[in-house]
Coordinates of C-alpha atoms in Angstrom, one line a residue:
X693 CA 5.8 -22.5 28.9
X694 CA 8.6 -19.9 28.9
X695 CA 10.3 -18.9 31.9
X696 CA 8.7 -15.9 33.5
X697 CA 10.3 -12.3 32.2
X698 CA 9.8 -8.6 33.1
X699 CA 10.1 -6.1 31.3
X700 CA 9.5 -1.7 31.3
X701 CA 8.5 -0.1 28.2
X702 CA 7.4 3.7 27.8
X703 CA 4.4 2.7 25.3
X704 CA 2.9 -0.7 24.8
X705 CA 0.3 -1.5 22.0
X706 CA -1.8 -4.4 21.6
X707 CA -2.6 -4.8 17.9
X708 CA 0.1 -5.3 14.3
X709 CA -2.7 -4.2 12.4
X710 CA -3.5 -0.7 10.8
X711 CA -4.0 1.6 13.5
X712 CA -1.5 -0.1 16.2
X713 CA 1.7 0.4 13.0
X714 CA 0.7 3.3 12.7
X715 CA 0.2 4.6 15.9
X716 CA 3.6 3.0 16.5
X717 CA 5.2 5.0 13.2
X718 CA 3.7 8.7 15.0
X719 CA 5.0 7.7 18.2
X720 CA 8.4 6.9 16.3
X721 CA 8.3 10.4 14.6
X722 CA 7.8 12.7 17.5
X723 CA 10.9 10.3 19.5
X724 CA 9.3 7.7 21.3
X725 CA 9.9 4.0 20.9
X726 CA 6.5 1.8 21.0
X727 CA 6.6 -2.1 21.3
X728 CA 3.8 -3.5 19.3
X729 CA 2.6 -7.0 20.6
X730 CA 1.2 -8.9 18.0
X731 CA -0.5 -12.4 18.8
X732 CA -0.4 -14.1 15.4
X733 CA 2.9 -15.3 14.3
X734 CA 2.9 -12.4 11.5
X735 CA 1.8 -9.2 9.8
X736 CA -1.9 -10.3 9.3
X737 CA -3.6 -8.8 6.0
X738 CA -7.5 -10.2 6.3
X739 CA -9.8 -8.5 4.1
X740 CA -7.4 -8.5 1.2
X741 CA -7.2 -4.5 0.7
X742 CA -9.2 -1.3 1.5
X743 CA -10.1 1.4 -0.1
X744 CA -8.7 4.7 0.8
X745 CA -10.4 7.9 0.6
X746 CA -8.2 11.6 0.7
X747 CA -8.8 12.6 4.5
X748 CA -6.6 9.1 5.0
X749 CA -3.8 9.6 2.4
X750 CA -3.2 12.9 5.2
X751 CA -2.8 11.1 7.3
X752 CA -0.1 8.9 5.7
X753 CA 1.6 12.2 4.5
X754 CA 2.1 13.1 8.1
X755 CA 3.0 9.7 8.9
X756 CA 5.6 10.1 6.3
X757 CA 4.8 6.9 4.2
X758 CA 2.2 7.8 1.7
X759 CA 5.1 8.1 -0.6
X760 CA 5.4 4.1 -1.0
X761 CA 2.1 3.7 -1.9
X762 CA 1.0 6.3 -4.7
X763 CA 3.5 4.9 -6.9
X764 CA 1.9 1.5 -7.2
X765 CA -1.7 2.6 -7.0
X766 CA -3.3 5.0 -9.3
X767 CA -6.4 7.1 -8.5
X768 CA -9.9 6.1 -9.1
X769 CA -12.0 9.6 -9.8
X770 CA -15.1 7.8 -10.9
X771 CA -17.6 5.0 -11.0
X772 CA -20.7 3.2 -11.3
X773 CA -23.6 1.7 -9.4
X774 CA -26.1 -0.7 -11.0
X775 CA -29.7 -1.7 -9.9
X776 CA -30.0 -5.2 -11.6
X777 CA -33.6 -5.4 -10.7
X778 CA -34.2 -2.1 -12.9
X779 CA -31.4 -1.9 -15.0
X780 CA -30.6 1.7 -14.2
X781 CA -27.2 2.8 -13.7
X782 CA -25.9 6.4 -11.7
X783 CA -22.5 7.6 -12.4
X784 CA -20.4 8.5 -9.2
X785 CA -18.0 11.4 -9.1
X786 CA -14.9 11.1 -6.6
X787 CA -13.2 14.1 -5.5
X788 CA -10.3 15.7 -7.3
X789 CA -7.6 14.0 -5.8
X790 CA -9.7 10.4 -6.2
X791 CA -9.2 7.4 -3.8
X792 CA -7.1 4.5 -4.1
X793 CA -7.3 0.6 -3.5
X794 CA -4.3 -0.6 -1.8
X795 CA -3.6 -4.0 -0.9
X796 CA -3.8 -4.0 2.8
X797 CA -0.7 -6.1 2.8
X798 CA 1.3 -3.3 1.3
X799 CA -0.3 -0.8 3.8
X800 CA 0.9 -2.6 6.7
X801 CA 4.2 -3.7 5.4
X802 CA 4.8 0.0 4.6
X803 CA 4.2 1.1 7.8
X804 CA 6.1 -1.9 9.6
X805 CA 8.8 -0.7 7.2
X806 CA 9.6 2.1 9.0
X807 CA 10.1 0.4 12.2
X808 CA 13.3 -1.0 14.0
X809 CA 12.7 -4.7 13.7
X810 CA 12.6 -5.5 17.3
X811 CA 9.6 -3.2 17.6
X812 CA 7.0 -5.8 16.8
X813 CA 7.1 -9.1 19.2
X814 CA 4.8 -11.9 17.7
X815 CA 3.2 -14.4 19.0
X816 CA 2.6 -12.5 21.7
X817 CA -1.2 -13.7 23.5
X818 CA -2.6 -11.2 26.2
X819 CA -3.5 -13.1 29.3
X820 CA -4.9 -10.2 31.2
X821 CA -4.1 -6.6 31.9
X822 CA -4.1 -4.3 35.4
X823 CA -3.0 -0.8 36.2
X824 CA -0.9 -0.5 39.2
X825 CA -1.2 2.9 41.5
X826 CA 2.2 4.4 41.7
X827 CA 2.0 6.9 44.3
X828 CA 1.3 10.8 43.9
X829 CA -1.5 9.9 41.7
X830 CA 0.3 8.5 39.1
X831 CA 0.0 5.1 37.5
X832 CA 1.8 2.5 35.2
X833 CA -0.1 -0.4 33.2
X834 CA 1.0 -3.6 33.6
X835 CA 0.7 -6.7 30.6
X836 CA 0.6 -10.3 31.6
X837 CA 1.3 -12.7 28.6
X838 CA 0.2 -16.0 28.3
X839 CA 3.8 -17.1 28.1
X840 CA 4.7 -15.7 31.3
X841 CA 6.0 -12.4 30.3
X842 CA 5.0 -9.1 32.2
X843 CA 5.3 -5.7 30.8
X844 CA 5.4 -2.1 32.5
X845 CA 4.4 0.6 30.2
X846 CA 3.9 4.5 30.7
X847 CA 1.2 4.0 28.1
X848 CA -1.1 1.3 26.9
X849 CA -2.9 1.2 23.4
X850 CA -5.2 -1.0 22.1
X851 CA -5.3 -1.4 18.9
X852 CA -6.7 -5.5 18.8
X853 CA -9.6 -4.7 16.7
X854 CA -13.1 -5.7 17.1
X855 CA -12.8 -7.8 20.0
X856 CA -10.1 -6.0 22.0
X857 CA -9.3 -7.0 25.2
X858 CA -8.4 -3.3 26.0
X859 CA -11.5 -2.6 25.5
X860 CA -13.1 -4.8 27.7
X861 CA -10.8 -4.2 30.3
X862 CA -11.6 -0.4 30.0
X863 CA -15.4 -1.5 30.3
X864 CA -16.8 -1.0 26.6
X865 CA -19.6 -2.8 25.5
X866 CA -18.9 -5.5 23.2
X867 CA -19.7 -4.2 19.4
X868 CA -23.0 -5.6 18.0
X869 CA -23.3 -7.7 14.6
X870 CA -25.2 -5.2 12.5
X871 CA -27.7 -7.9 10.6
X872 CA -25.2 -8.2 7.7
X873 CA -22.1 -9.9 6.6
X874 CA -19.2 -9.3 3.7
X875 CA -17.0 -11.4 1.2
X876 CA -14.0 -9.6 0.1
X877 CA -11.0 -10.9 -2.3
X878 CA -8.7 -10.2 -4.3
X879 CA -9.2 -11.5 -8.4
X880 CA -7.0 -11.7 -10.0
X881 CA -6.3 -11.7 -13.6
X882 CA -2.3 -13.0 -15.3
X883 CA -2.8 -11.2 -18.9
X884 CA -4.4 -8.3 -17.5
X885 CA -8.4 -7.7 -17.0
X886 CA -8.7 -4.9 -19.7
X887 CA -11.5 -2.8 -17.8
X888 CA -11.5 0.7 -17.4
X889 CA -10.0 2.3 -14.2
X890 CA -13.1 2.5 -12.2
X891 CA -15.5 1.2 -9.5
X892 CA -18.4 -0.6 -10.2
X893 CA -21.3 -1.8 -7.8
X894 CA -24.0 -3.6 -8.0
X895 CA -27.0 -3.2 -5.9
X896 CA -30.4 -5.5 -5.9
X897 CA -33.7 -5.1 -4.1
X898 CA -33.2 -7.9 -1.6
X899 CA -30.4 -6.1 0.3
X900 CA -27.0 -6.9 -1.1
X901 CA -24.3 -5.0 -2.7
X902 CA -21.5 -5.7 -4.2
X903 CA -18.6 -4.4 -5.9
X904 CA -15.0 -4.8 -7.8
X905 CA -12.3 -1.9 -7.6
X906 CA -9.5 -2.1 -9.6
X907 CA -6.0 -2.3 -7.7
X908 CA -3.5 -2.3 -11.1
X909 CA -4.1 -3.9 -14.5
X910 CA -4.1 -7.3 -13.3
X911 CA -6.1 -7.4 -10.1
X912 CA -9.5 -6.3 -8.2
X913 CA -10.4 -6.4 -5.0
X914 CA -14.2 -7.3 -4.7
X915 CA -16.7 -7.4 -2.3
X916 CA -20.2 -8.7 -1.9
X917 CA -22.5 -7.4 1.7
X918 CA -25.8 -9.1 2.3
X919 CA -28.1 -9.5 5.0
X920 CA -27.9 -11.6 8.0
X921 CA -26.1 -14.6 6.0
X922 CA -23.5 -16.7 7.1
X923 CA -21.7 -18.0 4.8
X924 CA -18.9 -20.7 6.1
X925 CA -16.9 -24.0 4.8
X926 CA -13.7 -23.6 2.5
X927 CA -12.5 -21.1 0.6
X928 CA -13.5 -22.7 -2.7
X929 CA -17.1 -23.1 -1.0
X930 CA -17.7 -19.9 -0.2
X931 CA -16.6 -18.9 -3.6
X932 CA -19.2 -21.4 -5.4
X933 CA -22.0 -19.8 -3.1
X934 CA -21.2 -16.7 -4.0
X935 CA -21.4 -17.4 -7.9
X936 CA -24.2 -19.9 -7.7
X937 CA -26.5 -18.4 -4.5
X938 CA -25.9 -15.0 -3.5
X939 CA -24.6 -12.9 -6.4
X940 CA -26.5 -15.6 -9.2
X941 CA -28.4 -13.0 -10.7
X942 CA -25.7 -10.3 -10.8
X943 CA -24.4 -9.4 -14.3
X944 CA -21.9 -11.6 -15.8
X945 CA -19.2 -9.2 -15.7
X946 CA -19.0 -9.3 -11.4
X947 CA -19.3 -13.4 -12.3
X948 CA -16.3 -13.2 -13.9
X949 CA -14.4 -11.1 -11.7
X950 CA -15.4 -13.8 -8.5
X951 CA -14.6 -16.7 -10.6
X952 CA -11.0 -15.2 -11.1
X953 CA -11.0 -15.0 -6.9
X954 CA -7.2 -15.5 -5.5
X955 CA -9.0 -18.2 -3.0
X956 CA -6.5 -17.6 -0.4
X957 CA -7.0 -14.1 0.1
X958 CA -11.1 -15.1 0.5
X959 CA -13.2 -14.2 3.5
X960 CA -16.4 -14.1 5.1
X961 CA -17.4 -12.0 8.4
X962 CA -20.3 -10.4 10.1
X963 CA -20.5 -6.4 10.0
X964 CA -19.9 -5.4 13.5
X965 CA -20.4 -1.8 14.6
X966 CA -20.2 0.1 18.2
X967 CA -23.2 2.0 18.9
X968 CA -22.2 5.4 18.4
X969 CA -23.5 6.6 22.1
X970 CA -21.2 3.7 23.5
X971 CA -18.5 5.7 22.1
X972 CA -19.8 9.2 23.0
X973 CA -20.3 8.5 26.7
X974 CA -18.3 4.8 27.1
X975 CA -14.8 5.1 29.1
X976 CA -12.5 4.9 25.8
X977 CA -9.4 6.0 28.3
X978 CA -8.2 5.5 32.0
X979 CA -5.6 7.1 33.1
X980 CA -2.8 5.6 30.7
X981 CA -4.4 3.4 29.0
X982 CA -7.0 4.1 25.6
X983 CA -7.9 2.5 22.6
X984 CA -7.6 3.5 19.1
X985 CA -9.3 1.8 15.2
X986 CA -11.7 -0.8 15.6
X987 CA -11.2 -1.2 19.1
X988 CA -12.5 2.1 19.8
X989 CA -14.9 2.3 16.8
X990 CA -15.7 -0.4 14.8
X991 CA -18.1 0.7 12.1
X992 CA -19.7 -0.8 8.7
X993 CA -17.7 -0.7 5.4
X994 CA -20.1 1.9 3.5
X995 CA -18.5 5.3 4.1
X996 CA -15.0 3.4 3.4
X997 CA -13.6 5.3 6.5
X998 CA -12.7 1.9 8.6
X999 CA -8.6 2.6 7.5
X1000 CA -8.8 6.3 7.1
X1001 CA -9.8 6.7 10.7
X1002 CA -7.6 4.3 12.3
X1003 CA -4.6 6.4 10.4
X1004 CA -6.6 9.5 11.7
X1005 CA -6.4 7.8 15.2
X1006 CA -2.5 7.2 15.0
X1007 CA -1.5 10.7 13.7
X1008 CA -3.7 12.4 16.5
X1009 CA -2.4 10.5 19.1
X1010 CA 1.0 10.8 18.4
X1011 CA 0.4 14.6 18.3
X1012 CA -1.1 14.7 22.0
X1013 CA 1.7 12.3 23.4
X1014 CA 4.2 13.9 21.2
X1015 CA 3.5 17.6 22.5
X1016 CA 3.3 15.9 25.8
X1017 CA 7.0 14.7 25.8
X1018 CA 8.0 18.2 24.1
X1019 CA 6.4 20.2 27.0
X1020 CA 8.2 18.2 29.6
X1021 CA 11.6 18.0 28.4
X1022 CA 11.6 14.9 26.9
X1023 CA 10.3 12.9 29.7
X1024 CA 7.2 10.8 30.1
X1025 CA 5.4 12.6 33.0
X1026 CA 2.8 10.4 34.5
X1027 CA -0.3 13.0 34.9
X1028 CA 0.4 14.6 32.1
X1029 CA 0.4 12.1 29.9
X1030 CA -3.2 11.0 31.1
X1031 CA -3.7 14.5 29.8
X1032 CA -2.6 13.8 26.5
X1033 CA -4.6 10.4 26.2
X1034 CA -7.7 12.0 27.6
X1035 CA -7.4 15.3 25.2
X1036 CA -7.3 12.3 22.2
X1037 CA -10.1 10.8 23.4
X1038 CA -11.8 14.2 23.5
X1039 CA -10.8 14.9 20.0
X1040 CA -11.6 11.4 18.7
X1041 CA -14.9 10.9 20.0
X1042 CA -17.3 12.8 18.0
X1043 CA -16.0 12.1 15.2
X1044 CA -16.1 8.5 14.9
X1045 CA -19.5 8.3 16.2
X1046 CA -20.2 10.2 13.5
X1047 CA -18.5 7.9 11.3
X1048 CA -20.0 5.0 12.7
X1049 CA -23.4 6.6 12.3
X1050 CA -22.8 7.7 8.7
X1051 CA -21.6 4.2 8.0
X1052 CA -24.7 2.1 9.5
X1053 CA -27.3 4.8 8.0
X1054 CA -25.5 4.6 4.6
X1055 CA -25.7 1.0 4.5
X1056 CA -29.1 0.6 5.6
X1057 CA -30.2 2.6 2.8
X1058 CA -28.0 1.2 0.3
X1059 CA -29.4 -2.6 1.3
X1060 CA -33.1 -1.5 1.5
X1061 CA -33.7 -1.7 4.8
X1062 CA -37.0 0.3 5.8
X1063 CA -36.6 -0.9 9.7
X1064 CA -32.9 0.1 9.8
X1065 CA -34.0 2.3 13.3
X1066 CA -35.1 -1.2 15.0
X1067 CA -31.8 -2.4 15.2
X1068 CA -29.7 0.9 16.1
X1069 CA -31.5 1.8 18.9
X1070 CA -32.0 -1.6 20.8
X1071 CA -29.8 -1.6 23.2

């Protein structure tokens, strides 16, 4: 145990991943110095890469760092999907400026990038959080560490993903698992893999999809989403049930592209969403504090909007504190900035229920699922 150690910071966020960087980069760019608090020892990049549709490479524009990514990653303007119970196959048309597969490594590195490098403080375990009255109204938050440390912020973000313990301090109901999990990699091949630059999915009658998006000439990021399963053990095992149980009667071509799986980029989770009235009516701000990417919204992977709306988050929130600070002379004024947070919240809200709606509908339909209403309305 560390000695005990206080400190004051004008914005604290809980989360190194997407949406916390980011909203840490906005806050940079509009003046204000964010200390992100990180509890694993490192940048973490889970899921292996995301893809990225146009509304989110906006939003890296205006956070000034889309630049380091559209040199290494090409657009993808079409693709396929495949019924391998029929045989049929639909051609998909993107938009004119594409999308893009990124490594989410390289996302998050570019971000942290931009940061001074005693922005970020690893290892760095939440032990609970309070808000303490300060008199005329106003209010500060205040972060107890597991190691002893407390910090004093103006502001408070959570960006801690799924399972945020902002968001259970601000009162949100936990997210739900939504009846179906995902395995996502990275393949890769060393002399190249020789496909054409495009998506293909697969899609069978009992509910699963899957897919392999090409990231350069000599890797792919795949995916396979099925119902209800859990699939657990060792990398190499959940890579052999993949081949030889879930995806056996897939065509030959996804085989290959899983049996070429980088098994340390390999995993397996449940789908977890927030019902979308949760988020319409739930408290996602008090006072200072709010939350922002999958702690506010968690949503399925079908509308490929997870990333996009966490940088959406970041760039929107750095706009209402930013205008904030501006207004008052470049000072953090208690009541005001409640102001800003809550005008984010209102700006936010709608459309990631939407989002989160979309998503669960989309992939419903996509896995076959004729009693999708059952499960998005209990509760």
């Amino acid at each position: 145990m560390k000695g005990e150690m206080e400190m004051m910071e004008d914005v604290v966020i809980v989360g190194a991943g997407i949406a916390g960087l980011a909203t840490a980069v906005a806050l940079k760019r509009v003046g204000v110095r964010a200390l992100v608090l990180e509890r694993s020892q490192g940048i973490r990049a889970t899921g292996a890469a995301l893809t990225l549709f146009p509304n989110a490479w906006l939003a890296l524009d205006a956070l000034g760092v889309s630049h380091k990514l559209t040199r290494s990653y090409d657009p993808l303007f079409k693709g396929s999907v495949t019924n391998i119970n029929t045989g049929d196959v639909q051609q998909v048309l993107f938009s004119e400026q594409g999308i893009r597969a990124v490594h989410r490594k390289a996302l998050l590195e570019a971000l942290a990038e931009e940061l001074p490098t005693d922005s970020i403080r690893f290892s760095s375990k939440l032990a609970a959080i309070e808000s303490q009255e300060q008199g005329g109204g106003a209010s500060i938050a205040v972060v107890h560490l597991e190691d002893g440390t407390t910090i004093k912020s103006k502001v408070l973000i959570g960006c801690d993903g799924v399972h945020s313990v902002v968001a259970r301090w601000l009162g949100l109901a936990e997210p739900v698992h939504s009846g179906r999990s995902a395995v996502r990699s990275l393949a890769v091949f060393p002399q190249g893999h020789g496909f054409k630059h495009e998506v293909q999915q697969f899609v069978d009658q009992q509910g699963k999809r899957a897919a392999f998006v090409p990231l350069n000439d000599r890797e792919f990021y795949w995916f396979l989403t099925c119902k209800g399963e859990n699939m657990t053990g060792e990398p190499e095992q959940i890579q052999r049930e993949v081949l030889e149980k879930y995806a056996e009667n897939f065509p030959s071509i996804y085989l290959d592209v899983v049996r070429q799986a980088d098994l340390s980029t390999i995993s397996w989770a449940p789908l977890m969403f927030r019902y979308p009235w949760r988020i319409i009516f739930g408290n996602l701000n008090k006072g200072n504090i709010t939350v922002a990417g999958d702690a506010m919204h968690p949503m399925t992977p079908e509308l490929g909007q997870g990333g996009g709306s966490s940088l959406e988050d970041a760039v929107v929130l750095g706009r209402h504190i930013g205008n904030s600070i501006i207004k008052n002379g470049g000072q953090f004024v208690e009541g005001d900035m409640a102001k800003a947070i809550d005008d984010y919240v209102k700006e936010r809200r709608w459309r990631a229920a939407l989002l989160v709606t979309g998503s669960y509908l989309s992939g419903w339909i996509q896995h076959g699922g004729a009693k999708w209403w059952e499960r998005f309305v209990k509760g």
